[in-house]
Amino acid sequence: MGSILSAEWFKLRKSKMVPLIFAGPIIGLFIGLTSNLESNTQGLDVNHWYISLFSMNLTYALLFLPLIAGVFASVICRYEHQSGGWKQLLALPVTRGRVFVAKYILIMILMMAMQLLYLCSIFAVGMMKGYSDPFPMEIVWKSIVGGWVATLPLVALQLWMSIMFKSFAAPFAVNVIFTLPSILAINSKTIGPYYPWAQPFSMMYIGGNSDDAFFVPWDQLLTVVGGGFVLFFLGGYLYFQRKAV
Amino acid sequence: MIGKLLTSDFLKIKRKGLWFLTALGPIGVVALQMVNYGIRRDYLLEQSEDDWGYYLLNVHSFTPLAIVLGIAILTSFIASIENETNAWKQLIALPVSKLTVYLSKFTVLAILLFLSSTILMLMTLAYGVFLDLGDSTPYMEIAKFAYYPFFASLPILALQLWIASVCHNQGIPITVGIFGVIFAYSSFVLPDWMIWKWPSLMNQWDEPVINVMLGVGIGILLYIIGMIDFARRDVK
């Protein structure tokens, strides 16, 4: 398993797409520095960090995170789709299941790295705006890790789609078709909690109920995120077992 | 020559899902409003006196996002048809100039997008009439909200086609498309010179027609820059 992972990492590093993880903090900085909610909340007694977090997490988790997850999945499969890479890789003494798991783990590591860089960008925005309030470490951690957990099922589906389609555009189109409706879904109390693509937003939304470990109740987390993950991961896993290379 | 190239380009996109996506974009945008109005129709009708205007604004809140992402998908598709089988070489080896090859790709995409806008117009009208939003149907406004974003997004089309056709790794144009949609989503804070703001038809003068003119002008400029750069590069 370790050697497959390091082989995957090596292929990825040489494809020069690792800097893609900096897209997260760049978007974070862009939203954080362009939003000017401060003027609306002047005089209100709230922690200044919350104001930035609200606007940054909204755009970042609603559109950017689900979409970029798909790009990572496609990038990881790009090498194999070119000139018979799947044949060469699977001719090695490795099982298909392990290849699938290794690719999945690597994507999730990259997503974690991007989330941590995004955390840095939150901090940087606060520094540039000169916030003096205490940094809400616990809340930020919850939303950083929560957003990451919420992408588990989305990455599984995208990995499935990326293995299935040779081009980048097709899995991306699938991703867009499911991600755009979440803008409406989050407005609805009945659909929002059950829509898997709206979960990154719910998990990163700092106004949520914070008694639980994350900003969503455990049963919602387990059924929607957990259930989606099992469904998409098994789907992709079984598809890859049968795929003709 | 351009006619034959266009025919071959239309042949190449057959059964690749491009026509499907072209139709799905506008249908999806209106379908989201069908869900929106289906669930909370009474609440939405209370929001404004001008029910048609409010409905058009609701539809238009998704149009720029769908256009920006649609452009990224279609351009990347068109480029990967040639990339996947290393067909650029064979295509360029034919007795055609590289400039016309590029022009033909751009024209196919522009036709697809135009078609998309037309479907958007018809769907918006059909669902609006179905909702029974009042007697005076604003045909001109509906046409404006369908075709203005198309012209205003031509610079994005030119830019994305340029990036998609010169990059071997399609991850790059797709990532640019994601940045584009984030910009389009936050277009109310963007300065007027950002091309991703234009499909939203917002500007400081409150004159949507300025975005159309800027779109056509800058679109042609970016198209020419992309075409010249494409023609100068070696085909690998």
PDB file of N, CA, C and O in Angstrom, chain A residues 87-147:
ATOM      1  N   LYS A  87      -3.102   0.284 -18.331  1.00  0.00           N
ATOM      2  CA  LYS A  87      -2.539  -1.044 -18.619  1.00  0.00           C
ATOM      3  C   LYS A  87      -1.212  -1.238 -17.903  1.00  0.00           C
ATOM      4  O   LYS A  87      -0.976  -2.267 -17.273  1.00  0.00           O
ATOM      5  N   GLN A  88      -0.364  -0.226 -18.008  1.00  0.00           N
ATOM      6  CA  GLN A  88       0.965  -0.349 -17.387  1.00  0.00           C
ATOM      7  C   GLN A  88       0.861  -0.445 -15.879  1.00  0.00           C
ATOM      8  O   GLN A  88       1.559  -1.240 -15.249  1.00  0.00           O
ATOM      9  N   LEU A  89      -0.017   0.391 -15.319  1.00  0.00           N
ATOM     10  CA  LEU A  89      -0.128   0.410 -13.860  1.00  0.00           C
ATOM     11  C   LEU A  89      -0.681  -0.925 -13.349  1.00  0.00           C
ATOM     12  O   LEU A  89      -0.167  -1.501 -12.388  1.00  0.00           O
ATOM     13  N   LEU A  90      -1.711  -1.449 -14.017  1.00  0.00           N
ATOM     14  CA  LEU A  90      -2.362  -2.654 -13.512  1.00  0.00           C
ATOM     15  C   LEU A  90      -1.612  -3.928 -13.895  1.00  0.00           C
ATOM     16  O   LEU A  90      -1.915  -5.012 -13.388  1.00  0.00           O
ATOM     17  N   ALA A  91      -0.625  -3.803 -14.776  1.00  0.00           N
ATOM     18  CA  ALA A  91       0.218  -4.965 -15.076  1.00  0.00           C
ATOM     19  C   ALA A  91       1.205  -5.229 -13.937  1.00  0.00           C
ATOM     20  O   ALA A  91       1.776  -6.307 -13.836  1.00  0.00           O
ATOM     21  N   LEU A  92       1.381  -4.217 -13.087  1.00  0.00           N
ATOM     22  CA  LEU A  92       2.259  -4.386 -11.924  1.00  0.00           C
ATOM     23  C   LEU A  92       1.586  -5.305 -10.902  1.00  0.00           C
ATOM     24  O   LEU A  92       0.370  -5.492 -10.943  1.00  0.00           O
ATOM     25  N   PRO A  93       2.361  -5.883  -9.988  1.00  0.00           N
ATOM     26  CA  PRO A  93       1.728  -6.741  -8.976  1.00  0.00           C
ATOM     27  C   PRO A  93       0.972  -5.930  -7.926  1.00  0.00           C
ATOM     28  O   PRO A  93       1.350  -5.899  -6.758  1.00  0.00           O
ATOM     29  N   VAL A  94      -0.094  -5.268  -8.377  1.00  0.00           N
ATOM     30  CA  VAL A  94      -0.946  -4.521  -7.445  1.00  0.00           C
ATOM     31  C   VAL A  94      -2.379  -4.932  -7.717  1.00  0.00           C
ATOM     32  O   VAL A  94      -2.708  -5.355  -8.821  1.00  0.00           O
ATOM     33  N   THR A  95      -3.231  -4.829  -6.707  1.00  0.00           N
ATOM     34  CA  THR A  95      -4.645  -5.108  -6.955  1.00  0.00           C
ATOM     35  C   THR A  95      -5.335  -3.799  -7.305  1.00  0.00           C
ATOM     36  O   THR A  95      -4.886  -2.722  -6.906  1.00  0.00           O
ATOM     37  N   ARG A  96      -6.413  -3.938  -8.049  1.00  0.00           N
ATOM     38  CA  ARG A  96      -7.156  -2.739  -8.459  1.00  0.00           C
ATOM     39  C   ARG A  96      -7.725  -2.014  -7.260  1.00  0.00           C
ATOM     40  O   ARG A  96      -7.762  -0.788  -7.231  1.00  0.00           O
ATOM     41  N   GLY A  97      -8.175  -2.786  -6.291  1.00  0.00           N
ATOM     42  CA  GLY A  97      -8.743  -2.181  -5.099  1.00  0.00           C
ATOM     43  C   GLY A  97      -7.745  -1.269  -4.413  1.00  0.00           C
ATOM     44  O   GLY A  97      -8.063  -0.147  -4.027  1.00  0.00           O
ATOM     45  N   ARG A  98      -6.497  -1.742  -4.308  1.00  0.00           N
ATOM     46  CA  ARG A  98      -5.486  -0.923  -3.622  1.00  0.00           C
ATOM     47  C   ARG A  98      -5.165   0.331  -4.413  1.00  0.00           C
ATOM     48  O   ARG A  98      -4.926   1.387  -3.821  1.00  0.00           O
ATOM     49  N   VAL A  99      -5.131   0.220  -5.735  1.00  0.00           N
ATOM     50  CA  VAL A  99      -4.872   1.405  -6.551  1.00  0.00           C
ATOM     51  C   VAL A  99      -5.956   2.446  -6.296  1.00  0.00           C
ATOM     52  O   VAL A  99      -5.666   3.627  -6.093  1.00  0.00           O
ATOM     53  N   PHE A 100      -7.192   1.971  -6.280  1.00  0.00           N
ATOM     54  CA  PHE A 100      -8.320   2.884  -6.055  1.00  0.00           C
ATOM     55  C   PHE A 100      -8.193   3.561  -4.698  1.00  0.00           C
ATOM     56  O   PHE A 100      -8.307   4.784  -4.574  1.00  0.00           O
ATOM     57  N   VAL A 101      -7.921   2.767  -3.666  1.00  0.00           N
ATOM     58  CA  VAL A 101      -7.826   3.319  -2.316  1.00  0.00           C
ATOM     59  C   VAL A 101      -6.660   4.301  -2.227  1.00  0.00           C
ATOM     60  O   VAL A 101      -6.784   5.384  -1.641  1.00  0.00           O
ATOM     61  N   ALA A 102      -5.534   3.946  -2.855  1.00  0.00           N
ATOM     62  CA  ALA A 102      -4.369   4.828  -2.789  1.00  0.00           C
ATOM     63  C   ALA A 102      -4.669   6.160  -3.448  1.00  0.00           C
ATOM     64  O   ALA A 102      -4.319   7.226  -2.913  1.00  0.00           O
ATOM     65  N   LYS A 103      -5.336   6.120  -4.599  1.00  0.00           N
ATOM     66  CA  LYS A 103      -5.673   7.375  -5.281  1.00  0.00           C
ATOM     67  C   LYS A 103      -6.602   8.209  -4.402  1.00  0.00           C
ATOM     68  O   LYS A 103      -6.441   9.425  -4.283  1.00  0.00           O
ATOM     69  N   TYR A 104      -7.566   7.524  -3.795  1.00  0.00           N
ATOM     70  CA  TYR A 104      -8.516   8.241  -2.949  1.00  0.00           C
ATOM     71  C   TYR A 104      -7.805   8.902  -1.772  1.00  0.00           C
ATOM     72  O   TYR A 104      -8.032  10.076  -1.462  1.00  0.00           O
ATOM     73  N   ILE A 105      -6.920   8.136  -1.115  1.00  0.00           N
ATOM     74  CA  ILE A 105      -6.214   8.681   0.052  1.00  0.00           C
ATOM     75  C   ILE A 105      -5.388   9.899  -0.349  1.00  0.00           C
ATOM     76  O   ILE A 105      -5.377  10.927   0.334  1.00  0.00           O
ATOM     77  N   LEU A 106      -4.722   9.795  -1.497  1.00  0.00           N
ATOM     78  CA  LEU A 106      -3.871  10.905  -1.918  1.00  0.00           C
ATOM     79  C   LEU A 106      -4.710  12.166  -2.158  1.00  0.00           C
ATOM     80  O   LEU A 106      -4.300  13.265  -1.762  1.00  0.00           O
ATOM     81  N   ILE A 107      -5.876  12.007  -2.783  1.00  0.00           N
ATOM     82  CA  ILE A 107      -6.732  13.184  -3.005  1.00  0.00           C
ATOM     83  C   ILE A 107      -7.131  13.797  -1.669  1.00  0.00           C
ATOM     84  O   ILE A 107      -7.068  15.018  -1.488  1.00  0.00           O
ATOM     85  N   MET A 108      -7.497  12.927  -0.703  1.00  0.00           N
ATOM     86  CA  MET A 108      -7.939  13.468   0.578  1.00  0.00           C
ATOM     87  C   MET A 108      -6.788  14.159   1.322  1.00  0.00           C
ATOM     88  O   MET A 108      -7.015  15.145   2.024  1.00  0.00           O
ATOM     89  N   ILE A 109      -5.565  13.664   1.151  1.00  0.00           N
ATOM     90  CA  ILE A 109      -4.417  14.352   1.761  1.00  0.00           C
ATOM     91  C   ILE A 109      -4.251  15.739   1.140  1.00  0.00           C
ATOM     92  O   ILE A 109      -4.039  16.742   1.843  1.00  0.00           O
ATOM     93  N   LEU A 110      -4.392  15.796  -0.183  1.00  0.00           N
ATOM     94  CA  LEU A 110      -4.281  17.096  -0.848  1.00  0.00           C
ATOM     95  C   LEU A 110      -5.375  18.046  -0.384  1.00  0.00           C
ATOM     96  O   LEU A 110      -5.119  19.237  -0.148  1.00  0.00           O
ATOM     97  N   MET A 111      -6.582  17.514  -0.231  1.00  0.00           N
ATOM     98  CA  MET A 111      -7.688  18.360   0.223  1.00  0.00           C
ATOM     99  C   MET A 111      -7.399  18.897   1.623  1.00  0.00           C
ATOM    100  O   MET A 111      -7.680  20.057   1.928  1.00  0.00           O
ATOM    101  N   MET A 112      -6.828  18.033   2.482  1.00  0.00           N
ATOM    102  CA  MET A 112      -6.497  18.468   3.839  1.00  0.00           C
ATOM    103  C   MET A 112      -5.455  19.578   3.789  1.00  0.00           C
ATOM    104  O   MET A 112      -5.579  20.584   4.506  1.00  0.00           O
ATOM    105  N   ALA A 113      -4.446  19.383   2.923  1.00  0.00           N
ATOM    106  CA  ALA A 113      -3.405  20.412   2.806  1.00  0.00           C
ATOM    107  C   ALA A 113      -4.021  21.728   2.357  1.00  0.00           C
ATOM    108  O   ALA A 113      -3.665  22.806   2.868  1.00  0.00           O
ATOM    109  N   MET A 114      -4.979  21.636   1.429  1.00  0.00           N
ATOM    110  CA  MET A 114      -5.592  22.862   0.940  1.00  0.00           C
ATOM    111  C   MET A 114      -6.426  23.531   2.040  1.00  0.00           C
ATOM    112  O   MET A 114      -6.398  24.759   2.170  1.00  0.00           O
ATOM    113  N   GLN A 115      -7.128  22.712   2.824  1.00  0.00           N
ATOM    114  CA  GLN A 115      -7.901  23.274   3.929  1.00  0.00           C
ATOM    115  C   GLN A 115      -6.994  24.000   4.919  1.00  0.00           C
ATOM    116  O   GLN A 115      -7.340  25.070   5.418  1.00  0.00           O
ATOM    117  N   LEU A 116      -5.816  23.408   5.200  1.00  0.00           N
ATOM    118  CA  LEU A 116      -4.894  24.038   6.154  1.00  0.00           C
ATOM    119  C   LEU A 116      -4.362  25.355   5.586  1.00  0.00           C
ATOM    120  O   LEU A 116      -4.227  26.342   6.308  1.00  0.00           O
ATOM    121  N   LEU A 117      -4.094  25.361   4.273  1.00  0.00           N
ATOM    122  CA  LEU A 117      -3.637  26.606   3.660  1.00  0.00           C
ATOM    123  C   LEU A 117      -4.747  27.664   3.699  1.00  0.00           C
ATOM    124  O   LEU A 117      -4.466  28.855   3.861  1.00  0.00           O
ATOM    125  N   TYR A 118      -5.978  27.186   3.551  1.00  0.00           N
ATOM    126  CA  TYR A 118      -7.108  28.111   3.638  1.00  0.00           C
ATOM    127  C   TYR A 118      -7.194  28.714   5.038  1.00  0.00           C
ATOM    128  O   TYR A 118      -7.456  29.905   5.203  1.00  0.00           O
ATOM    129  N   LEU A 119      -6.914  27.870   6.049  1.00  0.00           N
ATOM    130  CA  LEU A 119      -6.864  28.364   7.426  1.00  0.00           C
ATOM    131  C   LEU A 119      -5.847  29.496   7.547  1.00  0.00           C
ATOM    132  O   LEU A 119      -6.114  30.533   8.160  1.00  0.00           O
ATOM    133  N   CYS A 120      -4.673  29.287   6.906  1.00  0.00           N
ATOM    134  CA  CYS A 120      -3.653  30.347   6.919  1.00  0.00           C
ATOM    135  C   CYS A 120      -4.194  31.615   6.272  1.00  0.00           C
ATOM    136  O   CYS A 120      -3.902  32.724   6.729  1.00  0.00           O
ATOM    137  N   SER A 121      -4.989  31.451   5.212  1.00  0.00           N
ATOM    138  CA  SER A 121      -5.479  32.645   4.525  1.00  0.00           C
ATOM    139  C   SER A 121      -6.501  33.386   5.396  1.00  0.00           C
ATOM    140  O   SER A 121      -6.557  34.614   5.358  1.00  0.00           O
ATOM    141  N   ILE A 122      -7.280  32.631   6.187  1.00  0.00           N
ATOM    142  CA  ILE A 122      -8.197  33.303   7.127  1.00  0.00           C
ATOM    143  C   ILE A 122      -7.385  34.171   8.080  1.00  0.00           C
ATOM    144  O   ILE A 122      -7.682  35.337   8.317  1.00  0.00           O
ATOM    145  N   PHE A 123      -6.313  33.558   8.588  1.00  0.00           N
ATOM    146  CA  PHE A 123      -5.451  34.258   9.535  1.00  0.00           C
ATOM    147  C   PHE A 123      -4.835  35.500   8.887  1.00  0.00           C
ATOM    148  O   PHE A 123      -4.799  36.578   9.480  1.00  0.00           O
ATOM    149  N   ALA A 124      -4.380  35.317   7.627  1.00  0.00           N
ATOM    150  CA  ALA A 124      -3.732  36.428   6.930  1.00  0.00           C
ATOM    151  C   ALA A 124      -4.709  37.572   6.704  1.00  0.00           C
ATOM    152  O   ALA A 124      -4.350  38.749   6.870  1.00  0.00           O
ATOM    153  N   VAL A 125      -5.962  37.244   6.354  1.00  0.00           N
ATOM    154  CA  VAL A 125      -6.957  38.293   6.133  1.00  0.00           C
ATOM    155  C   VAL A 125      -7.147  39.097   7.419  1.00  0.00           C
ATOM    156  O   VAL A 125      -7.171  40.335   7.411  1.00  0.00           O
ATOM    157  N   GLY A 126      -7.236  38.360   8.557  1.00  0.00           N
ATOM    158  CA  GLY A 126      -7.407  39.043   9.836  1.00  0.00           C
ATOM    159  C   GLY A 126      -6.245  39.948  10.164  1.00  0.00           C
ATOM    160  O   GLY A 126      -6.423  41.074  10.635  1.00  0.00           O
ATOM    161  N   MET A 127      -5.029  39.457   9.880  1.00  0.00           N
ATOM    162  CA  MET A 127      -3.837  40.261  10.144  1.00  0.00           C
ATOM    163  C   MET A 127      -3.854  41.538   9.309  1.00  0.00           C
ATOM    164  O   MET A 127      -3.578  42.633   9.789  1.00  0.00           O
ATOM    165  N   MET A 128      -4.212  41.375   8.011  1.00  0.00           N
ATOM    166  CA  MET A 128      -4.188  42.536   7.121  1.00  0.00           C
ATOM    167  C   MET A 128      -5.241  43.552   7.526  1.00  0.00           C
ATOM    168  O   MET A 128      -5.056  44.749   7.358  1.00  0.00           O
ATOM    169  N   LYS A 129      -6.379  43.054   8.031  1.00  0.00           N
ATOM    170  CA  LYS A 129      -7.424  43.980   8.440  1.00  0.00           C
ATOM    171  C   LYS A 129      -7.211  44.461   9.868  1.00  0.00           C
ATOM    172  O   LYS A 129      -7.975  45.284  10.363  1.00  0.00           O
ATOM    173  N   GLY A 130      -6.188  43.913  10.543  1.00  0.00           N
ATOM    174  CA  GLY A 130      -5.843  44.380  11.875  1.00  0.00           C
ATOM    175  C   GLY A 130      -6.863  44.052  12.943  1.00  0.00           C
ATOM    176  O   GLY A 130      -7.218  44.910  13.752  1.00  0.00           O
ATOM    177  N   TYR A 131      -7.373  42.800  12.956  1.00  0.00           N
ATOM    178  CA  TYR A 131      -8.304  42.403  14.011  1.00  0.00           C
ATOM    179  C   TYR A 131      -7.560  42.247  15.326  1.00  0.00           C
ATOM    180  O   TYR A 131      -6.480  41.675  15.370  1.00  0.00           O
ATOM    181  N   SER A 132      -8.180  42.723  16.391  1.00  0.00           N
ATOM    182  CA  SER A 132      -7.531  42.570  17.692  1.00  0.00           C
ATOM    183  C   SER A 132      -8.269  41.554  18.559  1.00  0.00           C
ATOM    184  O   SER A 132      -7.816  41.192  19.631  1.00  0.00           O
ATOM    185  N   ASP A 133      -9.439  41.085  18.079  1.00  0.00           N
ATOM    186  CA  ASP A 133     -10.208  40.114  18.863  1.00  0.00           C
ATOM    187  C   ASP A 133      -9.465  38.789  18.926  1.00  0.00           C
ATOM    188  O   ASP A 133      -8.645  38.494  18.062  1.00  0.00           O
ATOM    189  N   PRO A 134      -9.743  37.983  19.960  1.00  0.00           N
ATOM    190  CA  PRO A 134      -9.070  36.674  20.041  1.00  0.00           C
ATOM    191  C   PRO A 134      -9.493  35.783  18.886  1.00  0.00           C
ATOM    192  O   PRO A 134     -10.641  35.813  18.444  1.00  0.00           O
ATOM    193  N   PHE A 135      -8.547  35.024  18.376  1.00  0.00           N
ATOM    194  CA  PHE A 135      -8.802  34.149  17.238  1.00  0.00           C
ATOM    195  C   PHE A 135      -9.658  32.971  17.691  1.00  0.00           C
ATOM    196  O   PHE A 135      -9.277  32.240  18.597  1.00  0.00           O
ATOM    197  N   PRO A 136     -10.822  32.747  17.079  1.00  0.00           N
ATOM    198  CA  PRO A 136     -11.725  31.676  17.532  1.00  0.00           C
ATOM    199  C   PRO A 136     -11.251  30.315  17.052  1.00  0.00           C
ATOM    200  O   PRO A 136     -11.822  29.734  16.141  1.00  0.00           O
ATOM    201  N   MET A 137     -10.219  29.837  17.700  1.00  0.00           N
ATOM    202  CA  MET A 137      -9.523  28.642  17.227  1.00  0.00           C
ATOM    203  C   MET A 137     -10.444  27.435  17.100  1.00  0.00           C
ATOM    204  O   MET A 137     -10.421  26.723  16.099  1.00  0.00           O
ATOM    205  N   GLU A 138     -11.273  27.234  18.137  1.00  0.00           N
ATOM    206  CA  GLU A 138     -12.092  26.019  18.146  1.00  0.00           C
ATOM    207  C   GLU A 138     -13.077  26.013  16.977  1.00  0.00           C
ATOM    208  O   GLU A 138     -13.233  25.009  16.274  1.00  0.00           O
ATOM    209  N   ILE A 139     -13.698  27.149  16.750  1.00  0.00           N
ATOM    210  CA  ILE A 139     -14.697  27.251  15.689  1.00  0.00           C
ATOM    211  C   ILE A 139     -14.040  27.075  14.327  1.00  0.00           C
ATOM    212  O   ILE A 139     -14.551  26.389  13.440  1.00  0.00           O
ATOM    213  N   VAL A 140     -12.879  27.676  14.177  1.00  0.00           N
ATOM    214  CA  VAL A 140     -12.200  27.572  12.896  1.00  0.00           C
ATOM    215  C   VAL A 140     -11.797  26.126  12.613  1.00  0.00           C
ATOM    216  O   VAL A 140     -12.008  25.615  11.519  1.00  0.00           O
ATOM    217  N   TRP A 141     -11.289  25.467  13.639  1.00  0.00           N
ATOM    218  CA  TRP A 141     -10.918  24.061  13.446  1.00  0.00           C
ATOM    219  C   TRP A 141     -12.110  23.232  13.049  1.00  0.00           C
ATOM    220  O   TRP A 141     -12.047  22.392  12.165  1.00  0.00           O
ATOM    221  N   LYS A 142     -13.222  23.487  13.730  1.00  0.00           N
ATOM    222  CA  LYS A 142     -14.434  22.741  13.411  1.00  0.00           C
ATOM    223  C   LYS A 142     -14.788  22.908  11.953  1.00  0.00           C
ATOM    224  O   LYS A 142     -15.153  21.944  11.278  1.00  0.00           O
ATOM    225  N   SER A 143     -14.716  24.126  11.455  1.00  0.00           N
ATOM    226  CA  SER A 143     -15.165  24.314  10.077  1.00  0.00           C
ATOM    227  C   SER A 143     -14.115  23.810   9.088  1.00  0.00           C
ATOM    228  O   SER A 143     -14.473  23.309   8.028  1.00  0.00           O
ATOM    229  N   ILE A 144     -12.834  23.915   9.444  1.00  0.00           N
ATOM    230  CA  ILE A 144     -11.804  23.402   8.527  1.00  0.00           C
ATOM    231  C   ILE A 144     -11.919  21.882   8.399  1.00  0.00           C
ATOM    232  O   ILE A 144     -11.989  21.337   7.296  1.00  0.00           O
ATOM    233  N   VAL A 145     -11.956  21.200   9.534  1.00  0.00           N
ATOM    234  CA  VAL A 145     -12.046  19.740   9.500  1.00  0.00           C
ATOM    235  C   VAL A 145     -13.417  19.308   8.986  1.00  0.00           C
ATOM    236  O   VAL A 145     -13.541  18.354   8.212  1.00  0.00           O
ATOM    237  N   GLY A 146     -14.462  20.046   9.388  1.00  0.00           N
ATOM    238  CA  GLY A 146     -15.813  19.717   8.934  1.00  0.00           C
ATOM    239  C   GLY A 146     -15.946  19.805   7.426  1.00  0.00           C
ATOM    240  O   GLY A 146     -16.523  18.921   6.795  1.00  0.00           O
ATOM    241  N   GLY A 147     -15.403  20.868   6.850  1.00  0.00           N
ATOM    242  CA  GLY A 147     -15.453  21.007   5.395  1.00  0.00           C
ATOM    243  C   GLY A 147     -14.739  19.863   4.705  1.00  0.00           C
ATOM    244  O   GLY A 147     -15.193  19.351   3.687  1.00  0.00           O
TER     245      GLY A 147
END
